[in-house]
Coordinates of C-alpha atoms and ligand atoms in Angstrom, one line a residue:
M117 CA 17.3 -20.8 -74.2
K118 CA 20.6 -21.0 -73.5
I119 CA 23.8 -21.6 -75.8
I120 CA 26.2 -22.9 -74.4
T121 CA 30.1 -23.6 -75.8
T122 CA 32.1 -25.1 -73.0
I123 CA 32.4 -28.6 -72.2
E124 CA 32.4 -28.1 -68.5
D125 CA 28.8 -25.4 -69.0
L126 CA 28.1 -28.8 -70.7
Q127 CA 28.6 -31.0 -68.4
N128 CA 27.7 -28.7 -65.6
I129 CA 24.3 -28.1 -66.7
R130 CA 23.8 -32.3 -68.0
K131 CA 24.2 -32.9 -63.9
N132 CA 21.3 -31.2 -62.8
L133 CA 19.2 -32.1 -66.0
N134 CA 17.1 -35.4 -64.6
K135 CA 14.3 -35.3 -67.3
S136 CA 14.2 -36.7 -70.5
I137 CA 16.4 -34.9 -73.2
G138 CA 16.1 -35.1 -76.9
F139 CA 19.1 -34.5 -78.4
V140 CA 19.4 -33.1 -82.6
P141 CA 23.2 -32.8 -83.9
T142 CA 23.2 -31.0 -86.9
M143 CA 25.6 -28.9 -88.5
G144 CA 23.9 -25.5 -88.7
A145 CA 22.7 -23.9 -91.9
L146 CA 19.5 -25.1 -90.2
H147 CA 16.3 -25.2 -93.0
S148 CA 13.2 -27.1 -92.6
G149 CA 14.6 -30.7 -92.7
H150 CA 16.1 -29.4 -89.1
I151 CA 13.1 -28.0 -87.8
S152 CA 11.5 -31.0 -87.9
L153 CA 13.7 -33.3 -85.9
I154 CA 13.9 -30.2 -83.7
K155 CA 10.0 -30.1 -83.6
K156 CA 9.7 -33.9 -83.2
A157 CA 12.5 -33.7 -80.4
K158 CA 10.4 -30.8 -78.4
L159 CA 6.7 -33.4 -79.0
N160 CA 8.5 -36.1 -77.1
N161 CA 11.2 -34.8 -74.6
D162 CA 11.1 -32.2 -71.5
I163 CA 14.7 -31.0 -72.9
T164 CA 15.6 -30.6 -76.4
I165 CA 19.5 -30.1 -77.0
V166 CA 20.9 -28.8 -81.0
S167 CA 24.1 -29.0 -81.6
L168 CA 25.9 -26.4 -84.2
F169 CA 28.9 -28.0 -84.8
I170 CA 30.4 -28.4 -88.3
N171 CA 32.7 -31.6 -87.9
P172 CA 35.7 -31.2 -89.7
T173 CA 36.8 -34.7 -89.0
Q174 CA 33.8 -35.6 -91.6
F175 CA 35.4 -33.7 -94.1
L176 CA 38.5 -35.1 -96.3
A177 CA 41.5 -33.9 -97.0
H178 CA 40.6 -32.1 -100.7
E179 CA 36.8 -31.4 -99.6
D180 CA 36.4 -27.3 -98.4
L181 CA 35.3 -27.5 -95.0
S182 CA 35.5 -23.6 -95.4
A183 CA 33.4 -23.1 -98.2
Y184 CA 30.4 -24.8 -96.0
P185 CA 27.6 -22.1 -95.0
K186 CA 27.5 -21.0 -91.4
D187 CA 25.3 -18.7 -90.4
D188 CA 25.2 -18.8 -86.5
L189 CA 22.8 -15.9 -85.3
R190 CA 20.4 -16.6 -88.2
D191 CA 20.4 -20.7 -86.3
I192 CA 20.2 -19.0 -83.1
N193 CA 17.4 -17.6 -84.0
I194 CA 15.6 -20.5 -85.3
C195 CA 16.5 -22.9 -82.1
E196 CA 15.3 -19.5 -80.1
Q197 CA 12.2 -19.3 -82.6
Y198 CA 11.4 -23.5 -82.1
K199 CA 11.6 -23.2 -78.4
V200 CA 14.7 -25.3 -77.9
D201 CA 16.3 -25.7 -74.7
Y202 CA 19.6 -25.7 -74.8
V203 CA 21.9 -24.8 -78.2
F204 CA 25.5 -26.1 -77.9
M205 CA 28.2 -24.6 -80.2
P206 CA 31.9 -25.3 -79.6
T207 CA 34.8 -24.8 -81.2
K208 CA 37.0 -27.8 -83.0
E209 CA 39.8 -26.9 -80.8
I210 CA 36.7 -28.0 -77.5
M211 CA 35.8 -31.2 -79.1
Y212 CA 39.3 -32.1 -80.4
Q213 CA 42.0 -32.1 -78.6
S214 CA 45.6 -32.6 -79.9
T215 CA 45.9 -35.7 -77.3
D216 CA 42.6 -37.2 -79.3
E217 CA 44.2 -40.4 -80.2
V218 CA 41.3 -42.5 -79.4
L219 CA 39.6 -43.1 -82.2
I220 CA 36.4 -44.9 -82.9
K221 CA 36.7 -46.6 -86.9
A222 CA 33.0 -47.3 -88.5
P223 CA 32.6 -51.1 -90.0
K224 CA 35.2 -51.5 -93.1
L225 CA 32.3 -53.3 -95.6
S226 CA 29.4 -50.8 -95.0
S227 CA 30.7 -47.5 -94.1
Y228 CA 33.5 -47.9 -97.6
I229 CA 30.4 -48.3 -100.3
L230 CA 28.3 -45.6 -101.5
E231 CA 28.7 -42.4 -99.7
G232 CA 31.9 -43.8 -98.0
A233 CA 33.4 -44.9 -101.4
T234 CA 33.9 -41.1 -102.5
R235 CA 34.6 -40.2 -99.3
P236 CA 36.5 -42.8 -97.6
G237 CA 36.9 -42.2 -93.7
H238 CA 33.9 -39.7 -94.0
F239 CA 32.4 -42.1 -91.4
D240 CA 34.9 -43.0 -89.3
G241 CA 34.7 -38.7 -88.7
V242 CA 31.2 -38.4 -88.4
L243 CA 30.5 -41.5 -85.5
Q244 CA 33.5 -39.8 -83.8
I245 CA 31.5 -36.5 -83.2
V246 CA 28.5 -37.9 -82.9
L247 CA 29.8 -40.9 -79.9
K248 CA 31.5 -37.6 -78.6
L249 CA 28.1 -35.7 -78.5
F250 CA 26.7 -38.6 -77.4
N251 CA 28.3 -38.9 -74.2
L252 CA 28.3 -35.2 -73.1
I253 CA 24.5 -35.1 -73.8
R254 CA 23.3 -38.7 -72.4
P255 CA 20.2 -38.0 -74.7
T256 CA 17.0 -40.1 -74.5
N257 CA 16.4 -39.7 -78.0
A258 CA 18.7 -38.6 -80.6
Y259 CA 17.4 -37.6 -83.8
F260 CA 18.4 -38.2 -87.6
G261 CA 16.8 -37.8 -90.8
K262 CA 16.1 -40.7 -93.0
K263 CA 18.1 -38.5 -96.1
D264 CA 21.5 -39.8 -94.5
A265 CA 20.8 -43.2 -94.5
Q266 CA 23.8 -44.5 -94.3
Q267 CA 25.0 -42.4 -91.5
L268 CA 21.8 -43.2 -89.9
S269 CA 22.3 -47.0 -90.3
L270 CA 26.0 -46.6 -88.5
I271 CA 24.9 -44.5 -86.4
S272 CA 22.7 -47.3 -85.1
K273 CA 25.0 -49.8 -85.1
M274 CA 27.7 -48.1 -83.2
V275 CA 24.5 -47.7 -81.0
K276 CA 23.7 -51.1 -80.5
N277 CA 27.3 -52.5 -81.3
L278 CA 29.2 -50.3 -77.7
F279 CA 25.8 -50.6 -75.6
L280 CA 24.6 -47.0 -75.6
A281 CA 21.5 -46.3 -73.7
I282 CA 20.2 -44.2 -76.1
N283 CA 17.4 -44.3 -78.0
I284 CA 17.7 -43.5 -82.2
I285 CA 14.8 -42.3 -84.1
E286 CA 14.3 -41.8 -87.5
C287 CA 12.8 -38.9 -89.1
E288 CA 11.4 -38.7 -93.2
I289 CA 12.9 -36.4 -95.4
I290 CA 11.6 -33.0 -95.9
R291 CA 10.7 -31.6 -99.0
E292 CA 10.4 -29.1 -100.7
E293 CA 7.1 -28.2 -102.5
D294 CA 8.0 -29.1 -105.8
G295 CA 10.1 -32.7 -104.3
L296 CA 13.6 -31.6 -103.8
A297 CA 15.2 -32.8 -100.8
L298 CA 16.2 -30.1 -98.6
S299 CA 20.2 -29.0 -98.0
S300 CA 22.1 -27.1 -96.7
R301 CA 23.6 -27.5 -100.4
N302 CA 21.3 -26.4 -102.5
I303 CA 21.5 -23.1 -102.4
Y304 CA 24.5 -24.0 -104.2
L305 CA 22.7 -24.4 -107.0
S306 CA 22.5 -21.9 -110.2
K307 CA 19.0 -21.1 -111.2
E308 CA 19.2 -24.4 -114.2
Q309 CA 20.9 -26.5 -111.7
R310 CA 17.7 -25.9 -109.2
K311 CA 15.8 -26.6 -111.9
N312 CA 17.2 -30.2 -113.4
A313 CA 18.0 -30.8 -109.8
L314 CA 13.8 -32.2 -109.6
T315 CA 15.6 -35.4 -111.6
L316 CA 16.5 -36.4 -108.0
S317 CA 13.0 -36.6 -106.8
Q318 CA 11.1 -37.2 -109.7
S319 CA 13.4 -40.5 -111.5
L320 CA 12.4 -41.7 -107.4
N321 CA 9.1 -40.9 -107.3
N322 CA 9.0 -42.6 -110.4
A323 CA 10.3 -46.0 -109.0
K324 CA 7.7 -45.6 -106.6
K325 CA 5.0 -45.9 -108.8
L326 CA 6.9 -49.4 -111.1
I327 CA 6.7 -50.5 -107.3
L328 CA 3.3 -50.2 -106.6
Q329 CA 2.3 -51.3 -110.3
N330 CA 4.5 -54.9 -108.6
E331 CA 7.8 -54.3 -110.6
N332 CA 10.3 -55.9 -108.2
N333 CA 13.2 -56.2 -110.5
T334 CA 15.9 -53.6 -109.2
K335 CA 17.4 -53.9 -113.1
T336 CA 13.9 -52.7 -114.5
I337 CA 13.8 -49.8 -112.2
V338 CA 17.5 -48.7 -112.1
N339 CA 17.1 -48.5 -115.6
A340 CA 13.8 -46.3 -115.5
M341 CA 15.3 -43.9 -113.3
K342 CA 18.4 -43.4 -114.9
N343 CA 16.1 -42.7 -118.2
I344 CA 14.7 -39.6 -116.1
L345 CA 18.1 -38.5 -114.9
K346 CA 19.3 -39.1 -118.7
D347 CA 21.6 -35.9 -118.5
Q348 CA 22.8 -36.3 -115.4
D349 CA 26.3 -36.1 -113.8
I350 CA 25.4 -39.4 -112.0
E351 CA 27.6 -40.5 -108.8
Y352 CA 25.9 -43.3 -107.8
L353 CA 22.2 -44.6 -107.9
S354 CA 21.9 -47.9 -106.3
I355 CA 18.8 -50.0 -104.8
V356 CA 20.2 -51.8 -101.5
D357 CA 18.5 -53.8 -98.5
R358 CA 18.8 -51.8 -95.1
E359 CA 22.2 -54.1 -94.5
F360 CA 23.2 -51.8 -97.5
N361 CA 23.6 -54.9 -99.8
E362 CA 22.5 -54.7 -103.7
I363 CA 20.0 -56.6 -104.1
S364 CA 18.3 -57.6 -107.2
K365 CA 14.7 -58.0 -106.1
I366 CA 12.5 -55.3 -104.2
Q367 CA 12.3 -56.4 -100.5
K368 CA 9.0 -54.3 -99.0
N369 CA 10.1 -52.7 -95.2
N370 CA 13.2 -53.8 -96.3
T371 CA 14.6 -51.8 -99.6
I372 CA 16.6 -47.8 -99.9
I373 CA 17.1 -46.3 -103.1
L374 CA 19.6 -44.4 -103.0
L375 CA 21.3 -41.7 -105.3
V376 CA 24.0 -38.8 -105.8
V377 CA 23.8 -36.6 -109.0
R378 CA 26.7 -34.2 -108.4
F379 CA 25.8 -30.2 -110.2
G380 CA 29.2 -28.6 -110.7
N381 CA 31.0 -28.9 -107.3
T382 CA 27.8 -29.5 -105.5
R383 CA 26.0 -33.2 -104.6
L384 CA 22.7 -33.9 -103.7
L385 CA 21.9 -36.9 -102.2
D386 CA 18.3 -38.5 -101.8
N387 CA 16.0 -41.3 -101.2
L388 CA 13.6 -43.4 -100.9
W389 CA 12.6 -46.0 -98.1
V390 CA 10.0 -49.1 -99.8
Ligands
AMP552 P1 23.1 -32.0 -91.4 O1 23.3 -30.7 -90.5 O2 23.5 -32.1 -92.8 O3 24.6 -32.8 -90.4 O4 22.3 -33.0 -90.8 C1 21.8 -32.8 -89.7 C2 20.9 -33.5 -89.3 O5 19.8 -33.4 -90.2 C3 20.8 -34.9 -90.3 O6 20.7 -36.1 -89.6 C4 20.2 -35.5 -91.5 O7 20.3 -36.3 -92.0 C5 19.1 -34.4 -91.0 N1 18.8 -33.9 -92.2 C6 18.8 -33.1 -93.0 N2 18.6 -32.9 -94.1 C7 17.0 -33.1 -93.4 C8 15.9 -33.4 -94.8 N3 15.2 -32.7 -95.7 N4 14.6 -34.1 -94.3 C9 14.9 -35.0 -92.6 N5 16.0 -34.5 -92.5 C10 17.3 -33.6 -92.7

């Protein structure tokens, strides 16, 4: 496995790669969710590249970027263990020059609701870094988790609108045995919060059960979920179609139930694709 830290090295290496490339962009603090993406990339490509970069432009001014978990050595070891070919870990000075004046804007409507409502401008930063990484790595396939549903949708839109020749591969949400979706932020939970955090997956499982019993009224489903989440600090709970429009009836294969619950300063996000 080779670790790349400069743009020049990456471009030189990329020039000589004439094989299929699977790319997994991450902010590090790797867990089994990230590893599932890496495994999928390994399985379906000749070369696998993982990026480890905490992207400053997707954090808002009041969000504590420096508090984001970081353990490069551990991440490198994990990549080595799963036989990643290249790890790209640039500094922010390399990724963002002071002359960085050309910016990409996330769509006005779909990126200022849900995640974008609490974190306005967040998706501008996400698209900016993903586009830069795509241009450098020029992957055949790029792997993203369905856990970040809105991010996945906006990246797919960018690829389509800008005619990028990259396949976006959607990957299933990986969970702990008890149902909690894996997240780099889970380490911040106290014992009590960790226990309460199970209400996210429990409420989604209950929604799934209701839908299997042919309940299709989204209000009824939201109410049943809120019942399970009753003592929790819900930031949003929304049932939308894959274009992120609120819907009143469940549409099979075109519905996402999204929720964010706060535990102290930690926001946990989970969702169910129906
Ligand atoms: P992050 O490092 O949080 O930016 O995440 C990097 C990638 O891993 C994104 O595409 C996420 O959607 C994906 N990811 C994060 N958590 C999970 C999970 N529990 N299951 C599947 N994919 C995940």
